[in-house]
Amino acid sequence: MSYAWLANACGAPVPEVSRRVWQLLWLHHEELVEAEVGKPLPSLLEHGDSPVVAILDKGDLYAIFTADDAVTLQPVFAGKGMFGQATATF
């Protein structure tokens, strides 16, 4: 997976390498939780789901994959964060 692929998925330009998103805030089931990079989201584990936050290389582009979607490179959400964090609403 590359910057070019993720930028295309996000519909966003490739960011400067000095900008990174190391965490994001996830609003799901009316609950705002902090997610660690590469870790399952706790609130979704409780509901039987296990999306994984994936940060590709450097920069502030990110995508969220389920275990199966990571194999097919089809994110359940992809976006561009601002100021070190981003909010994904489902």
PDB file of C-alpha atoms in Angstrom:
ATOM      1  CA  MET A   1       0.000   0.000   0.000  1.00  0.00           C
ATOM      2  CA  SER A   2       1.303   3.439  -0.798  1.00  0.00           C
ATOM      3  CA  TYR A   3       0.707   7.132  -0.363  1.00  0.00           C
ATOM      4  CA  ALA A   4      -0.633   7.318  -3.896  1.00  0.00           C
ATOM      5  CA  TRP A   5      -3.171   4.572  -3.294  1.00  0.00           C
ATOM      6  CA  LEU A   6      -4.342   6.027   0.017  1.00  0.00           C
ATOM      7  CA  ALA A   7      -4.465   9.577  -1.300  1.00  0.00           C
ATOM      8  CA  ASN A   8      -6.647   8.336  -4.122  1.00  0.00           C
ATOM      9  CA  ALA A   9      -8.921   6.506  -1.676  1.00  0.00           C
ATOM     10  CA  CYS A  10      -9.218   9.626   0.443  1.00  0.00           C
ATOM     11  CA  GLY A  11      -9.619  12.026  -2.440  1.00  0.00           C
ATOM     12  CA  ALA A  12      -6.870  14.085  -0.833  1.00  0.00           C
ATOM     13  CA  PRO A  13      -3.388  15.218  -1.842  1.00  0.00           C
ATOM     14  CA  VAL A  14      -0.380  13.478  -0.376  1.00  0.00           C
ATOM     15  CA  PRO A  15       0.592  15.384   2.798  1.00  0.00           C
ATOM     16  CA  GLU A  16       4.038  16.536   3.810  1.00  0.00           C
ATOM     17  CA  VAL A  17       5.941  13.758   5.528  1.00  0.00           C
ATOM     18  CA  SER A  18       6.317  15.868   8.655  1.00  0.00           C
ATOM     19  CA  ARG A  19       2.579  15.622   9.351  1.00  0.00           C
ATOM     20  CA  ARG A  20       1.281  12.451  10.939  1.00  0.00           C
ATOM     21  CA  VAL A  21      -1.832  11.130  12.582  1.00  0.00           C
ATOM     22  CA  TRP A  22      -1.005   8.819  15.444  1.00  0.00           C
ATOM     23  CA  GLN A  23      -4.506   8.596  16.847  1.00  0.00           C
ATOM     24  CA  LEU A  24      -8.030   9.404  15.870  1.00  0.00           C
ATOM     25  CA  LEU A  25     -11.282   9.949  17.650  1.00  0.00           C
ATOM     26  CA  TRP A  26     -14.007   7.512  16.675  1.00  0.00           C
ATOM     27  CA  LEU A  27     -17.693   8.236  17.106  1.00  0.00           C
ATOM     28  CA  HIS A  28     -19.617   4.988  17.031  1.00  0.00           C
ATOM     29  CA  HIS A  29     -22.858   4.033  18.744  1.00  0.00           C
ATOM     30  CA  GLU A  30     -22.919   7.612  20.100  1.00  0.00           C
ATOM     31  CA  GLU A  31     -19.660   6.929  21.898  1.00  0.00           C
ATOM     32  CA  LEU A  32     -16.464   8.896  21.308  1.00  0.00           C
ATOM     33  CA  VAL A  33     -13.378   6.791  21.914  1.00  0.00           C
ATOM     34  CA  GLU A  34      -9.688   7.191  21.276  1.00  0.00           C
ATOM     35  CA  ALA A  35      -8.126   4.572  19.045  1.00  0.00           C
ATOM     36  CA  GLU A  36      -4.500   3.553  19.010  1.00  0.00           C
ATOM     37  CA  VAL A  37      -2.727   3.058  15.727  1.00  0.00           C
ATOM     38  CA  GLY A  38      -2.929  -0.547  14.634  1.00  0.00           C
ATOM     39  CA  LYS A  39      -5.142  -1.554  17.561  1.00  0.00           C
ATOM     40  CA  PRO A  40      -8.723  -2.848  17.517  1.00  0.00           C
ATOM     41  CA  LEU A  41     -11.275  -0.273  18.615  1.00  0.00           C
ATOM     42  CA  PRO A  42     -12.526  -1.268  22.100  1.00  0.00           C
ATOM     43  CA  SER A  43     -16.125  -0.124  21.661  1.00  0.00           C
ATOM     44  CA  LEU A  44     -16.483  -2.134  18.458  1.00  0.00           C
ATOM     45  CA  LEU A  45     -15.037  -5.263  20.027  1.00  0.00           C
ATOM     46  CA  GLU A  46     -17.919  -5.097  22.492  1.00  0.00           C
ATOM     47  CA  HIS A  47     -20.352  -5.145  19.569  1.00  0.00           C
ATOM     48  CA  GLY A  48     -18.634  -8.086  17.907  1.00  0.00           C
ATOM     49  CA  ASP A  49     -16.748  -6.034  15.325  1.00  0.00           C
ATOM     50  CA  SER A  50     -12.999  -5.563  15.093  1.00  0.00           C
ATOM     51  CA  PRO A  51     -11.949  -2.781  12.727  1.00  0.00           C
ATOM     52  CA  VAL A  52      -8.280  -1.919  12.849  1.00  0.00           C
ATOM     53  CA  VAL A  53      -6.824   1.552  12.483  1.00  0.00           C
ATOM     54  CA  ALA A  54      -4.096   1.517   9.847  1.00  0.00           C
ATOM     55  CA  ILE A  55      -1.651   4.363   9.368  1.00  0.00           C
ATOM     56  CA  LEU A  56       0.275   3.953   6.139  1.00  0.00           C
ATOM     57  CA  ASP A  57       3.885   5.142   6.254  1.00  0.00           C
ATOM     58  CA  LYS A  58       4.004   8.786   7.361  1.00  0.00           C
ATOM     59  CA  GLY A  59       1.721  11.751   6.958  1.00  0.00           C
ATOM     60  CA  ASP A  60      -1.831  12.396   8.047  1.00  0.00           C
ATOM     61  CA  LEU A  61      -3.693  10.141   5.641  1.00  0.00           C
ATOM     62  CA  TYR A  62      -5.237   7.116   7.239  1.00  0.00           C
ATOM     63  CA  ALA A  63      -7.645   4.302   6.532  1.00  0.00           C
ATOM     64  CA  ILE A  64      -9.614   1.925   8.706  1.00  0.00           C
ATOM     65  CA  PHE A  65      -9.840  -1.702   7.688  1.00  0.00           C
ATOM     66  CA  THR A  66     -11.497  -4.774   9.079  1.00  0.00           C
ATOM     67  CA  ALA A  67      -9.279  -7.841   9.205  1.00  0.00           C
ATOM     68  CA  ASP A  68     -10.779  -9.132   5.957  1.00  0.00           C
ATOM     69  CA  ASP A  69     -10.775  -5.763   4.192  1.00  0.00           C
ATOM     70  CA  ALA A  70      -7.077  -5.260   4.903  1.00  0.00           C
ATOM     71  CA  VAL A  71      -6.382  -8.196   2.608  1.00  0.00           C
ATOM     72  CA  THR A  72      -8.460  -6.768  -0.252  1.00  0.00           C
ATOM     73  CA  LEU A  73      -7.303  -3.158   0.368  1.00  0.00           C
ATOM     74  CA  GLN A  74     -10.900  -1.989   0.700  1.00  0.00           C
ATOM     75  CA  PRO A  75     -11.098   0.383   3.688  1.00  0.00           C
ATOM     76  CA  VAL A  76     -14.311   0.843   5.614  1.00  0.00           C
ATOM     77  CA  PHE A  77     -13.263   4.469   6.023  1.00  0.00           C
ATOM     78  CA  ALA A  78     -10.460   6.595   4.646  1.00  0.00           C
ATOM     79  CA  GLY A  79      -9.746  10.203   5.379  1.00  0.00           C
ATOM     80  CA  LYS A  80      -7.304  13.017   5.948  1.00  0.00           C
ATOM     81  CA  GLY A  81      -6.658  14.134   9.502  1.00  0.00           C
ATOM     82  CA  MET A  82      -5.987  17.643  10.727  1.00  0.00           C
ATOM     83  CA  PHE A  83      -3.744  18.776  13.587  1.00  0.00           C
ATOM     84  CA  GLY A  84      -2.775  15.257  14.608  1.00  0.00           C
ATOM     85  CA  GLN A  85      -6.263  13.815  14.963  1.00  0.00           C
ATOM     86  CA  ALA A  86      -9.344  13.137  12.927  1.00  0.00           C
ATOM     87  CA  THR A  87     -12.952  12.259  13.563  1.00  0.00           C
ATOM     88  CA  ALA A  88     -14.688   9.413  11.775  1.00  0.00           C
ATOM     89  CA  THR A  89     -18.463   9.270  12.108  1.00  0.00           C
ATOM     90  CA  PHE A  90     -20.532   6.227  11.158  1.00  0.00           C
TER      91      PHE A  90
END
